PDB file of C-alpha atoms in Angstrom:
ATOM      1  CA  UNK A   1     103.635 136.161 195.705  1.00 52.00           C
ATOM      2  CA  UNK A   2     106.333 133.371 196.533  1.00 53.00           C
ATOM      3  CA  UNK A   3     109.934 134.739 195.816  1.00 51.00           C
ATOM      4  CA  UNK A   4     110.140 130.732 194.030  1.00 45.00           C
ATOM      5  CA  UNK A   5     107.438 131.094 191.144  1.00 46.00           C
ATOM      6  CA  UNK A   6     109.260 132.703 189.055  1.00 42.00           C
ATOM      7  CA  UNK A   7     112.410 130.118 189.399  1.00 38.00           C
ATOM      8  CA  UNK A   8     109.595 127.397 189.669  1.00 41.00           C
ATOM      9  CA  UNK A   9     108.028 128.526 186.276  1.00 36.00           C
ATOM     10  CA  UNK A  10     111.390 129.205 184.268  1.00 34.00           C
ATOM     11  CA  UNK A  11     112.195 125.755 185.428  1.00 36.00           C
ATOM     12  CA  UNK A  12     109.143 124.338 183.944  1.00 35.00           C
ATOM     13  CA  UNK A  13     109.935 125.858 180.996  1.00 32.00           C
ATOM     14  CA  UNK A  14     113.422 124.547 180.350  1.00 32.00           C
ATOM     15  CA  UNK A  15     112.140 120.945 181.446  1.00 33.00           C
ATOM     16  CA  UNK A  16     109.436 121.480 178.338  1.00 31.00           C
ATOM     17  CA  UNK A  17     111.495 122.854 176.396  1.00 30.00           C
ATOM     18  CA  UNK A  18     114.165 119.730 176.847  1.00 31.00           C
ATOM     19  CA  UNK A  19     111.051 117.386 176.198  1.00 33.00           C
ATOM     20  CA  UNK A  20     110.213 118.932 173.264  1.00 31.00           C
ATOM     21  CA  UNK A  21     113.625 118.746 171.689  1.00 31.00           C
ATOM     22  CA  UNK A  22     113.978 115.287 172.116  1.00 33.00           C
ATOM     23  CA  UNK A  23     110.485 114.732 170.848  1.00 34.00           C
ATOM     24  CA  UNK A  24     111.417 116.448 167.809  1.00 35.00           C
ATOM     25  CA  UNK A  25     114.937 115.035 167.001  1.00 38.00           C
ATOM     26  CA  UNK A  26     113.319 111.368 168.085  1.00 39.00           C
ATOM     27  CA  UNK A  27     110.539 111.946 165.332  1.00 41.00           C
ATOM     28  CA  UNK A  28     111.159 109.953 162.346  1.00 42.00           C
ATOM     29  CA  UNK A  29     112.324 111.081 159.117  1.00 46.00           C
ATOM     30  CA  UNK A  30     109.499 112.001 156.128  1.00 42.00           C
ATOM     31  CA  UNK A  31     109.800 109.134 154.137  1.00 52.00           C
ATOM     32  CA  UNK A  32     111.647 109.183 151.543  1.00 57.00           C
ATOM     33  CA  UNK A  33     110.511 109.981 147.733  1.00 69.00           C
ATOM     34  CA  UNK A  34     112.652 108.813 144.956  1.00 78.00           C
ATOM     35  CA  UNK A  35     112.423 111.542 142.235  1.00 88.00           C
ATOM     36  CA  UNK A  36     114.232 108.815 139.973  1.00 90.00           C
ATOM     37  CA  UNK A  37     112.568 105.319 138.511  1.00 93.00           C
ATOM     38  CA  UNK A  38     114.528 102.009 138.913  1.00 93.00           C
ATOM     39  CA  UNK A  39     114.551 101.941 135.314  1.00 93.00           C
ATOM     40  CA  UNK A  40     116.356 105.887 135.009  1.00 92.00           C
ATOM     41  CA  UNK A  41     118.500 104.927 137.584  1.00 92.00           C
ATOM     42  CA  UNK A  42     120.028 101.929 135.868  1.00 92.00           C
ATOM     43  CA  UNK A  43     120.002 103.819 132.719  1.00 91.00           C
ATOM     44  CA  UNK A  44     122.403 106.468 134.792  1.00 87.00           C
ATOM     45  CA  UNK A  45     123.630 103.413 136.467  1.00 86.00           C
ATOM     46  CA  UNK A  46     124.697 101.017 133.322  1.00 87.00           C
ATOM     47  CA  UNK A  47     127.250 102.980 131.675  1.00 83.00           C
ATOM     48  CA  UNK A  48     129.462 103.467 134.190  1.00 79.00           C
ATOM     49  CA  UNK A  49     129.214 100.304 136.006  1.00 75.00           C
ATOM     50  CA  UNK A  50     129.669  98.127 132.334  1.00 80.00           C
ATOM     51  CA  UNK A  51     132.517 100.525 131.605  1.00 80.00           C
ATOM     52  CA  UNK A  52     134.211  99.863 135.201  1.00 74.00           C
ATOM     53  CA  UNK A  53     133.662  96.219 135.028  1.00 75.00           C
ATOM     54  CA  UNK A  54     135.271  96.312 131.596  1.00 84.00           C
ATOM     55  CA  UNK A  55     137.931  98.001 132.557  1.00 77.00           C
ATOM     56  CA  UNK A  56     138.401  95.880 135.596  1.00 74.00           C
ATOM     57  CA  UNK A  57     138.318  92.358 134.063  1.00 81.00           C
ATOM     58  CA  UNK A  58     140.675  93.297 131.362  1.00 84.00           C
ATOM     59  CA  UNK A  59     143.430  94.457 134.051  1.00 79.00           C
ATOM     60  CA  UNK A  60     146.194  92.250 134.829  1.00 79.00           C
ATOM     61  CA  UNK A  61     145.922  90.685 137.308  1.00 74.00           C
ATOM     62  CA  UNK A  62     149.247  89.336 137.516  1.00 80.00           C
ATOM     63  CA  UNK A  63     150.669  92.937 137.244  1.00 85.00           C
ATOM     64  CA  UNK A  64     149.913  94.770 140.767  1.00 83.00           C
ATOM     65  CA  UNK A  65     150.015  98.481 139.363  1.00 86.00           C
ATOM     66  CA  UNK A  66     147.639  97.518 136.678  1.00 87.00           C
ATOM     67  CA  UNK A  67     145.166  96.277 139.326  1.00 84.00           C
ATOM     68  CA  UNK A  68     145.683  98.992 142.019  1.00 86.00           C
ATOM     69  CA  UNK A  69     145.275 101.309 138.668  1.00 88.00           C
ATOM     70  CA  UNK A  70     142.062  99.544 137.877  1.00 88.00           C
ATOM     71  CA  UNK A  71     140.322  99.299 140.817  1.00 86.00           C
ATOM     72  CA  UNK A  72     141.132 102.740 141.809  1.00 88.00           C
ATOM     73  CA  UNK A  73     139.383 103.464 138.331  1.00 88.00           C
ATOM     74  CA  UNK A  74     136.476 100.838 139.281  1.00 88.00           C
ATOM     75  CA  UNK A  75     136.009 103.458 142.740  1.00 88.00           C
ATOM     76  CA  UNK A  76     136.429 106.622 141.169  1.00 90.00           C
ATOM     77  CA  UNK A  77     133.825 105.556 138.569  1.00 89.00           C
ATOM     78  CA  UNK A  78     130.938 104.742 141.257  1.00 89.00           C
ATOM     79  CA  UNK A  79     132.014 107.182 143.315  1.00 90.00           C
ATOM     80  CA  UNK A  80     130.886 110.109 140.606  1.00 90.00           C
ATOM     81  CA  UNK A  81     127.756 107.817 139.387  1.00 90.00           C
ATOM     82  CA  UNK A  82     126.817 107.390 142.781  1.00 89.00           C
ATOM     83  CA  UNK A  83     125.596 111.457 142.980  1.00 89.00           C
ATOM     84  CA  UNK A  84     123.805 110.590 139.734  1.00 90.00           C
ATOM     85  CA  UNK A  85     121.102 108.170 141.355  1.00 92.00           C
ATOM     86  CA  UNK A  86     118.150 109.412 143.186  1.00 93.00           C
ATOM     87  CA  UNK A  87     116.169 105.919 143.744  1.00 94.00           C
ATOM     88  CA  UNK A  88     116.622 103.775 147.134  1.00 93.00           C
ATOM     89  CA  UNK A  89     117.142 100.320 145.335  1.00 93.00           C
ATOM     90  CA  UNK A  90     119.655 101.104 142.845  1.00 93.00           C
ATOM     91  CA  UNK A  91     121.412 103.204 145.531  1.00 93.00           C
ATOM     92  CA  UNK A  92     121.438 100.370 147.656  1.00 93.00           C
ATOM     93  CA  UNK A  93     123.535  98.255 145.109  1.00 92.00           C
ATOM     94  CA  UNK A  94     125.584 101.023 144.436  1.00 92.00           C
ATOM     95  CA  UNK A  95     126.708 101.491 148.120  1.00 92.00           C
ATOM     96  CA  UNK A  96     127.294  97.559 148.163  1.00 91.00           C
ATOM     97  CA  UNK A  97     129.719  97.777 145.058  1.00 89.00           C
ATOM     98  CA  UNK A  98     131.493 101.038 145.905  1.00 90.00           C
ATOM     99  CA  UNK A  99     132.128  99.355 149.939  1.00 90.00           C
ATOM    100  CA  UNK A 100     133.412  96.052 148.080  1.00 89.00           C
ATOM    101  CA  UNK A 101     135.899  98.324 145.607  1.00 88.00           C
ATOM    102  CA  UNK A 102     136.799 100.535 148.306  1.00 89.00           C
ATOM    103  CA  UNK A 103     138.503  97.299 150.166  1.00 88.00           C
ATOM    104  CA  UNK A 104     139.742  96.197 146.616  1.00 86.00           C
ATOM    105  CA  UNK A 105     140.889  99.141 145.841  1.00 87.00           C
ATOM    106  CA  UNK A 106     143.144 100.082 149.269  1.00 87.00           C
ATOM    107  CA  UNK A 107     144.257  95.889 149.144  1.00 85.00           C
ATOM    108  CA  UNK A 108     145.452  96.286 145.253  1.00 83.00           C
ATOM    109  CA  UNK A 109     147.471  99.591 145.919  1.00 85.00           C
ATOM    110  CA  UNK A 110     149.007  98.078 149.361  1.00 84.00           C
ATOM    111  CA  UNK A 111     149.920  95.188 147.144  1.00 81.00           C
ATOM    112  CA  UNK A 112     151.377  97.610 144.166  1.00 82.00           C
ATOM    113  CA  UNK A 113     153.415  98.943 146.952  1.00 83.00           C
ATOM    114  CA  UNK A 114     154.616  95.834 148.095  1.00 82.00           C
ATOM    115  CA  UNK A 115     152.372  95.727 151.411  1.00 80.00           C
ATOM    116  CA  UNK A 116     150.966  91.831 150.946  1.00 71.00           C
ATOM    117  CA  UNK A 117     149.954  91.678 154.858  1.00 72.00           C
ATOM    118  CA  UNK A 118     147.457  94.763 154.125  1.00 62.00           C
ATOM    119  CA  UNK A 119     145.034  92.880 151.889  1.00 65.00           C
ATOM    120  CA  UNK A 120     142.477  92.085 154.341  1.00 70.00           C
ATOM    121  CA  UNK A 121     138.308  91.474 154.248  1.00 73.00           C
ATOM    122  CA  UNK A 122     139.181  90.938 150.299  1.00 76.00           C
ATOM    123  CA  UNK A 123     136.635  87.756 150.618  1.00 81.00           C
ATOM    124  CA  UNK A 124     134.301  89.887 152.063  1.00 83.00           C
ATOM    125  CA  UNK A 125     135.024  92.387 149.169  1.00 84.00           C
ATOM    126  CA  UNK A 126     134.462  90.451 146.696  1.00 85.00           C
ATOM    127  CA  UNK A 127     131.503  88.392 147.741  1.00 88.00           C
ATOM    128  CA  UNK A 128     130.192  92.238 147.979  1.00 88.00           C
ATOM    129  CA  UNK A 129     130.883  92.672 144.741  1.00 87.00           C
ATOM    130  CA  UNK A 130     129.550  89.642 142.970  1.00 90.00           C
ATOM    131  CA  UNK A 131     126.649  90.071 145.129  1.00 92.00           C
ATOM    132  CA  UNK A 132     125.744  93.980 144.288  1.00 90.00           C
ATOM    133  CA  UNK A 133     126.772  92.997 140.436  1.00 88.00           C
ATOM    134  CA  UNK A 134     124.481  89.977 140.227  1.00 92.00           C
ATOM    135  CA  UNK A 135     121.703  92.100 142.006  1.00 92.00           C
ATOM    136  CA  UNK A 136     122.657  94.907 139.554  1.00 90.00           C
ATOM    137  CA  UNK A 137     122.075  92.540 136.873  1.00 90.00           C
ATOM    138  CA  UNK A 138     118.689  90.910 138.307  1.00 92.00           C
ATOM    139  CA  UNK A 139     117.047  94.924 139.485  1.00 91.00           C
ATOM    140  CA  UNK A 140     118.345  96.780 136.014  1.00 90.00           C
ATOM    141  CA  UNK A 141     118.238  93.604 133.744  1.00 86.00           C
ATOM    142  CA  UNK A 142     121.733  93.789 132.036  1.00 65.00           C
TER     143      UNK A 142
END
């Protein structure tokens, strides 16, 4: 017996072993099953986000603690609904409108504190927003 089998076989084993962890962490995920219906989901959904929208239209705008106050409401808000909602669509728009009132919500308290030159991507924000919120309105018909 060769004094290199047993290196040669522990070898072969690592190697298949390192071939079978990638295999396994390249495998795709189990697709996913929603355990809520678009319809429950906007029900969990439509509270908060008519309540935040409320709350953020009536907010003066003029007034820069009002609106940093707001918004920070506005992210608070989705941030707690967004545990609530176990279906892929209506997750989807509430990602879009919680990324949009992040941005909003960091550019309104830099502004409160004076900071103008921090309100950046506050297009993008808002095109986010109006985007999610129209396809909010068009999934969950509110």
């Amino acid at each position: 017996m060769s004094a290199f089998r047993p290196a040669r076989a522990a070898g072969t084993l690592l190697v298949a072993a390192a071939i079978a962890a990638i295999t396994v962490g390249c495998t795709p995920a189990a697709p996913r099953h929603d355990t809520q219906t678009v319809a429950a989901a906007c029900a969990t959904l439509s509270g908060a986000v008519d309540g935040a929208m409320t709350d953020f239209a009536e907010a003066d705008a003029a007034d820069p603690a009002a609106a940093a106050t707001a918004t920070a409401a506005v992210r608070t808000t989705l941030r707690q609904v967004s545990g609530s909602i176990d279906n892929a669509r209506v997750e989807a728009i509430v990602a879009d409108l919680r990324a949009g009132f992040d941005v909003l919500a960091d550019a309104s308290a830099d502004a409160a504190a004076g900071d103008l030159d921090g309100a950046t991507g506050l297009a993008d924000a808002t095109d986010r927003i109006r985007t999610a919120v129209s396809d909010y309105h068009d999934l969950c018909g509110r």
